[in-house]
Structure formats: C-alpha cells, structure tokens
Amino acid sequence: MLDTLGRPLGALRISLTDRCNLRCRYCMPEAEYAWLPRRDLLSFDEIVRITEAFVALGVDRVRLTGGEPLLRAGAAGLVRRLAALPGVADLAMTTNGVLLARHAAELRAAGLRRFSVSLDTLRPERFQALSQRATHPDVLAGIAAAAATGLRGMKIDTVVLRGFNDDEIGDLLEFGRTVPAEVRFIEYMDVGGATGWTPALVVPRAEILATLTSRYGPITALDRTGSAPAERFALPDGTVFGIVSSTTQPFCASCDRSRLTADGMWLRCLYAITGTDLRTPLRAGAGPDALRELIAQTWRQRADRGAVDRLGARSPGTVFVSAASLRRDPHLEMHTRGG
Ligand code: SAM
Ligand code: SF4
C-alpha cells in the first residue's frame, strides 16, 4: 500500500505517554504544559488492536516512545503483547534512560528487540542544564543495564546543539564504543515544542563530519539501509555511527514512518499539524476491517513532506509552532507525538 509519493507504510512509532521525567530544553522548554486527559490515553488493548491493523497493512517495525515510555506502568506487558504479533519483525524503544536500569531486563525478556537511549552529554552539569533534572547517573546506569541484557543493536541518540555539546561529538563516539552502542547524531529540528530553535543552534551534518574527520581521519559513507532516518558512516578503524540530518538534508522521499500519539491521534508526518483520530472510531465500536480501511484510505492520500516543506519555508528566527499554539493543542508537541 503506497501513498501519493509511492512510499509504503512501514514503521509505526507509538507514544505511550506525553508525560516526561526530564525537561530537555530543545523539546520541553516552556514552564507549563497542557497534558492529554488521562481518560483519553489508549489502553494497552486499544494499542494492540490498532497495531494489528497497521501490521495487516504492511507495518513491520514498531517503536515505543513518548514522552518517556517507561513512565507508563506495565510497559513490558505491552511489549510482550506486541512482540507476539505475527508480522512485527522489529520492536524497539526510544527512552531517555532514566528508568532503564529498573526495566531493561524485563523489557528484553518480554521480547523487545532494540534499545535506543538518548544521551546528549557525558557531563552531569551539562545534562542538568539541558534537562533541568539531576539524573545523569541514572541514564548511564540505564545504558549499562541495557548493554548487560546482551541485546545487540543498541543506539545512543545525541541531539547536537551549537555551543552546548558540539565539543563532545568525538567523546560521545568513544563512549559509544565502550557500551557498545552505535551513536547517532541528530540535527536540532524546529518541530513543535522546540520554541527556542534558531538556525544558529543547528550543527549541520557537514560540520559533524568535519569535526570527526579532523579527529579520526577519513570517514567512509556506508550504503543507506532502506528508509532508515540515519545515514551511516565508518571511521578508519571501522567504528560505525549515524547522522540524522532532517533539518539540512530532509529524507522525506523515503519516509515510511508514521506516529500514534498516546491518545490515539495518527500523524503521518513529524511536522503534521493535523492527524486522524483513531481512538474515537475504536471506542465507538469500529472493528478490525473498519479500522484497516480508515488507515488504508488515509495513507493512500498521504502527500506529507514536512521537513522538505519546512526547509523551503523557513525564514531566520521563526519557529514552526508558537508557544501559544502548543498550549492550545498538545498534539503539536514533540513529547506528545513521539520522537
Ligand atoms: N523521552 C524519550 C527520549 O528522550 O529518548 C523518547 C521521546 S523523545 C521526544 C525522542 C527523541 O527526540 C529523543 O532522542 C530526543 O532527543 C529527540 N528530540 C526531541 N526534541 C528534538 C528536537 N527539537 N530536535 C531533534 N531531536 C529532538
Ligand atoms: Fe527529553 Fe525525551 Fe522528555 Fe523530550 S520526551 S523532554 S527529549 S526526555
């Protein structure tokens, strides 16, 4: 099943909650937030039913995210149910790692296939300045616990911010080697929630590569794997890392991802302003066929190229969504739609 630009429905990111135990300044910079009403959050039964519909239409990669997914009680129980669905080839979680030491082993036992842990700095004082919490040691313990499960393919996701952590790019790679985990450097995006975004804070892919080349020598670009958002590279010694350059080099042409918010709003693009409400029909009694039909029809009409459009429309100093709009509609928030 293809959208209007010939892109299949391949990956689904499911936000388990919009709540978070950090306040990263690139994601949640405001003092107050409008939270999703708890009664609106999808139950695990509802998430499983929706996921079944997506899998029947071609989705084979599922990622649990948020907000902080590990704040959702019983997340491992959901992992067990999703891992048991025939057709789910890859089941991953993106977490800030704060609660991971407690949950890593049970997540693996439940059938999670891969961990991605966000880590922007190796320095506790910088972590506290960025996230407004003092839980850097917990994140490092979470990464160690995830590595101790023996699951392969761990990723460390680092948003690179000029003047904040761009001097740690090489050190983070070194840290990744010790875990072991593949580090992915992410360009700062002006998605909803990033109300402090300015072009000056973005460290482009070319600059990340130049920094690493001057430290390690010539870098080799690896073949791109399918629709993966990261371009992958190798250092002269073979260490592999990734760069997600959605701000300066959008990859909308191959994007097969869509997102489900914790209250059942289906977004076909990270930059989408509106979505499709799947919760209301589900709670009104829509069966599997009706749900599949709604998703299929919507996907076939998809023409979103949010990052490409944003690159063309961006004028210096403007943010994508204002703080006032975010207060009116929490679905515009990065922590609500799931990164
Ligand atoms: N709380 C979890 C975490 O931090 O890993 C999962 C949700 S978080 C929204 C998912 C990813 O989005 C994180 O790696 C985070 O660094 C990234 N992110 C958030 N805001 C961003 C922004 N403005 N630009 C680029 N990446 C961003
Ligand atoms: Fe930070 Fe993730 Fe929480 Fe956003 S959702 S504030 S990126 S930990």
XYZ file of C-alpha atoms and ligand atoms in Angstrom:
374
model
C 0.000 0.000 0.000
C 1.609 3.230 -1.186
C 0.948 6.911 -0.519
C 0.714 9.545 -3.275
C 4.530 9.740 -3.433
C 4.960 5.970 -3.703
C 6.024 5.456 -0.097
C 4.897 2.283 1.719
C 3.538 2.129 5.246
C 6.498 0.529 7.018
C 7.197 1.810 10.516
C 4.925 2.893 13.352
C 6.045 4.909 16.379
C 3.703 4.603 19.305
C 3.784 7.167 22.080
C 2.858 5.528 25.397
C 2.505 8.788 27.299
C 3.036 12.513 26.837
C 4.448 12.769 30.369
C 8.192 13.025 30.896
C 10.638 12.948 33.796
C 13.054 15.330 32.020
C 12.532 18.795 30.572
C 15.038 18.891 27.709
C 15.223 22.464 26.512
C 15.015 21.522 22.825
C 11.846 19.525 23.457
C 10.020 20.927 26.526
C 11.331 24.435 27.133
C 8.143 26.008 28.483
C 7.166 26.447 32.143
C 3.706 24.896 31.804
C 2.178 22.221 29.613
C -1.296 21.164 28.592
C -1.339 17.401 29.218
C -3.540 14.911 27.454
C -6.527 13.928 29.634
C -5.833 10.518 31.185
C -9.205 9.117 30.126
C -8.152 9.719 26.523
C -4.993 7.620 26.718
C -5.250 4.425 24.718
C -5.382 1.305 26.850
C -2.927 -1.476 26.032
C -5.819 -3.419 24.475
C -6.540 -0.470 22.195
C -2.859 -0.069 21.270
C -2.666 -3.757 20.370
C -5.814 -3.564 18.224
C -4.547 -0.503 16.380
C -1.112 -2.065 15.890
C -2.721 -5.213 14.474
C -4.475 -3.070 11.882
C -1.209 -1.373 10.902
C 0.648 -4.676 10.703
C -2.053 -6.070 8.417
C -1.368 -3.104 6.114
C 2.387 -3.625 5.947
C 3.951 -2.170 9.080
C 6.728 -4.465 10.280
C 8.720 -2.133 12.540
C 7.239 -0.764 15.751
C 8.926 1.655 18.132
C 7.608 2.652 21.559
C 8.357 6.207 22.543
C 6.822 9.245 24.235
C 7.179 11.419 26.355
C 9.086 8.918 28.387
C 7.695 5.469 27.574
C 8.969 3.947 30.822
C 6.685 6.255 32.811
C 3.775 4.183 31.520
C 3.119 1.491 34.120
C 3.358 -2.033 32.753
C 5.187 -1.078 29.538
C 6.873 -4.501 29.483
C 3.449 -6.147 29.417
C 2.606 -4.217 26.265
C 5.972 -5.170 24.767
C 5.116 -8.834 25.376
C 1.810 -8.492 23.529
C 3.265 -6.552 20.603
C 6.239 -8.907 20.278
C 3.779 -11.783 19.928
C 2.035 -10.231 16.894
C 2.999 -12.106 13.740
C 4.443 -9.584 11.306
C 6.251 -7.390 13.836
C 9.831 -8.016 12.733
C 11.399 -5.250 14.791
C 10.216 -3.938 18.146
C 12.278 -1.121 19.649
C 12.004 1.538 22.333
C 13.354 5.092 22.489
C 13.908 6.146 26.083
C 15.772 8.825 27.985
C 17.239 6.004 30.071
C 16.409 7.447 33.497
C 14.291 4.423 34.486
C 16.001 1.906 32.244
C 18.190 0.237 34.885
C 14.971 -0.891 36.561
C 13.300 -2.183 33.415
C 15.946 -3.275 30.890
C 15.975 -6.973 31.803
C 12.182 -7.349 31.882
C 11.858 -5.496 28.558
C 14.292 -7.864 26.936
C 12.548 -10.873 28.468
C 9.244 -9.516 27.141
C 10.570 -9.510 23.587
C 11.950 -6.015 22.957
C 14.497 -6.267 20.156
C 16.418 -2.996 20.435
C 17.039 -0.092 22.788
C 17.699 3.489 21.687
C 18.784 5.680 24.564
C 19.026 9.443 24.269
C 22.237 10.908 25.666
C 23.393 14.387 24.703
C 26.335 14.839 27.024
C 28.800 12.934 29.189
C 28.946 15.781 31.692
C 26.456 15.717 34.571
C 26.390 19.502 34.915
C 25.545 19.923 31.242
C 22.874 17.246 31.486
C 21.294 19.130 34.357
C 21.429 22.430 32.478
C 19.794 20.818 29.444
C 17.212 18.546 31.043
C 16.589 20.520 34.231
C 16.987 17.310 36.252
C 19.985 15.775 38.054
C 19.571 12.218 36.804
C 22.616 11.831 34.560
C 23.984 8.927 36.677
C 20.652 7.115 36.262
C 20.894 7.429 32.472
C 24.419 5.991 32.470
C 23.230 3.160 34.730
C 20.326 2.578 32.340
C 22.664 2.322 29.360
C 24.861 -0.146 31.276
C 21.811 -2.224 32.222
C 20.595 -2.267 28.623
C 24.040 -3.427 27.463
C 24.062 -6.097 30.185
C 20.902 -7.660 28.733
C 23.070 -8.773 25.809
C 20.629 -7.331 23.254
C 22.567 -6.188 20.227
C 21.992 -3.121 18.096
C 21.756 -0.524 20.850
C 21.743 3.088 19.651
C 22.657 6.238 21.511
C 20.825 9.282 20.142
C 22.503 12.654 20.566
C 20.963 15.961 19.535
C 23.879 18.244 18.669
C 23.447 21.844 19.807
C 25.935 24.537 18.907
C 27.775 25.890 21.911
C 26.360 23.217 24.182
C 27.667 19.755 23.249
C 29.317 20.161 19.833
C 32.677 19.795 21.597
C 31.660 16.300 22.790
C 30.936 14.676 19.434
C 34.152 12.612 19.468
C 33.894 11.837 23.178
C 30.358 10.532 22.739
C 31.584 8.252 19.941
C 34.286 6.959 22.260
C 31.668 6.348 24.935
C 29.502 4.506 22.407
C 32.378 2.157 21.619
C 32.701 1.160 25.275
C 28.989 0.297 25.683
C 28.922 -0.925 22.832
C 26.304 1.184 21.047
C 26.095 2.975 17.704
C 25.907 6.722 18.241
C 23.537 8.724 16.050
C 23.988 12.467 15.903
C 20.706 14.276 15.312
C 20.444 17.759 13.868
C 18.352 20.048 16.057
C 14.889 20.256 14.478
C 12.355 23.057 14.788
C 9.497 20.666 15.407
C 6.639 21.562 17.734
C 7.993 22.005 21.240
C 11.287 23.453 20.020
C 10.220 27.025 20.722
C 13.828 28.057 21.380
C 15.033 26.787 17.986
C 17.187 29.042 15.845
C 19.243 28.125 12.769
C 22.347 29.274 14.629
C 21.971 26.376 17.092
C 21.891 23.709 14.373
C 25.153 21.869 13.768
C 24.781 20.539 10.223
C 25.818 17.079 9.115
C 28.764 18.507 7.137
C 30.169 20.104 10.254
C 29.739 16.957 12.359
C 31.637 15.020 9.690
C 34.373 17.660 9.528
C 34.830 17.545 13.304
C 35.136 13.764 13.302
C 37.426 13.759 10.256
C 39.849 16.108 11.950
C 39.981 13.818 14.988
C 39.968 10.387 13.336
C 40.955 10.794 9.671
C 38.961 9.936 6.526
C 35.376 8.814 7.066
C 33.584 6.401 4.739
C 29.896 6.783 3.902
C 28.085 3.431 4.125
C 25.188 2.378 1.917
C 21.887 3.629 3.188
C 19.653 0.869 4.545
C 16.103 1.269 3.230
C 14.107 4.029 4.838
C 16.259 4.380 7.972
C 16.441 8.034 9.029
C 20.157 7.917 9.816
C 22.883 7.971 7.206
C 25.648 5.715 8.420
C 29.383 6.279 8.296
C 32.524 4.437 9.394
C 35.697 5.774 10.992
C 39.015 4.456 9.629
C 39.022 1.768 12.369
C 35.554 0.575 11.339
C 33.530 2.213 14.139
C 30.105 2.944 12.706
C 27.999 5.983 13.574
C 24.954 7.691 12.142
C 23.753 11.201 11.383
C 20.081 12.147 11.181
C 20.173 15.308 9.112
C 16.467 16.028 8.894
C 16.993 19.779 9.183
C 19.575 20.366 6.452
C 19.043 17.256 4.248
C 15.484 16.016 4.726
C 14.791 12.405 3.764
C 11.026 12.772 3.214
C 11.253 10.988 -0.164
C 11.881 7.648 1.554
C 9.891 8.217 4.751
C 7.680 5.242 5.605
C 7.095 6.248 9.254
C 4.005 7.481 10.967
C 3.177 8.173 14.596
C 0.421 7.369 17.013
C 0.008 9.718 19.959
C -0.833 8.297 23.388
C -4.460 9.356 22.896
C -4.807 7.708 19.508
C -4.168 10.562 17.071
C -2.401 9.173 13.999
C 0.102 11.592 12.460
C 1.504 10.893 9.021
C 4.480 13.226 9.442
C 6.545 14.569 12.337
C 5.685 18.071 11.099
C 1.960 17.376 10.540
C -0.391 19.951 12.047
C -3.414 17.672 11.982
C -3.895 13.944 12.319
C -6.501 11.202 12.115
C -8.326 10.332 15.315
C -8.310 6.527 15.651
C -9.487 6.459 19.275
C -12.996 7.781 18.643
C -13.947 5.191 15.998
C -12.322 2.433 18.046
C -14.298 3.371 21.156
C -17.449 3.719 19.054
C -17.115 0.046 18.131
C -15.159 0.046 14.846
C -13.975 -3.487 14.145
C -10.676 -4.568 12.544
C -11.962 -4.175 8.974
C -13.248 -0.640 9.515
C -10.054 0.397 11.269
C -7.891 -1.025 8.498
C -9.997 0.706 5.862
C -9.702 4.073 7.624
C -5.920 3.721 7.892
C -5.547 2.491 4.301
C -7.646 5.295 2.823
C -5.768 7.912 4.833
C -2.347 6.574 3.886
C -3.189 6.420 0.196
C -3.872 10.168 0.330
C -0.647 10.978 2.176
C 1.436 13.661 0.465
C 3.355 14.940 3.522
C 6.937 16.101 3.077
C 7.107 18.110 6.270
C 10.871 18.525 6.623
C 11.321 19.393 2.925
C 8.493 21.947 3.066
C 9.859 23.355 6.289
C 13.337 23.745 4.802
C 11.855 25.700 1.895
C 9.553 27.839 4.024
C 11.852 28.547 6.920
C 12.841 32.131 7.471
C 15.519 33.002 10.000
C 14.323 33.365 13.548
C 10.883 31.792 13.073
C 9.787 28.690 14.938
C 7.461 26.131 13.395
C 4.811 26.278 16.110
C 4.430 29.115 18.610
C 4.237 28.513 22.356
C 0.644 29.834 22.312
C -0.405 27.233 19.699
C 1.270 24.492 21.711
C -0.785 25.466 24.756
C -3.966 25.235 22.682
C -3.183 21.871 21.103
C -0.813 19.476 22.888
C -0.800 17.234 19.799
C 1.649 19.672 18.236
C 4.249 18.901 20.901
C 7.244 16.692 20.165
C 6.816 14.939 23.528
C 3.174 14.179 22.642
C 3.682 12.944 19.104
C 6.765 10.900 19.969
C 10.233 11.474 18.575
N 11.804 10.594 26.101
C 12.394 9.696 25.172
C 13.788 10.137 24.808
O 14.137 11.280 25.089
O 14.511 9.320 24.236
C 11.571 9.463 23.929
C 10.876 10.651 23.326
S 11.951 11.937 22.688
C 10.778 13.086 22.043
C 12.632 11.115 21.248
C 13.862 11.739 20.641
O 13.534 13.002 20.098
C 14.991 11.966 21.625
O 16.165 11.341 21.153
C 15.157 13.460 21.636
O 16.495 13.840 21.846
C 14.651 13.839 20.255
N 14.244 15.246 20.153
C 13.378 15.923 20.920
N 13.260 17.202 20.511
C 14.100 17.339 19.443
C 14.433 18.425 18.570
N 13.893 19.633 18.702
N 15.316 18.197 17.573
C 15.871 16.971 17.408
N 15.590 15.905 18.185
C 14.723 16.091 19.204
Fe 13.745 14.995 26.795
Fe 12.583 12.836 25.620
Fe 11.457 14.067 27.679
Fe 11.551 15.310 25.356
S 10.420 13.467 25.755
S 11.936 16.200 27.396
S 13.523 14.578 24.589
S 13.432 13.028 27.684
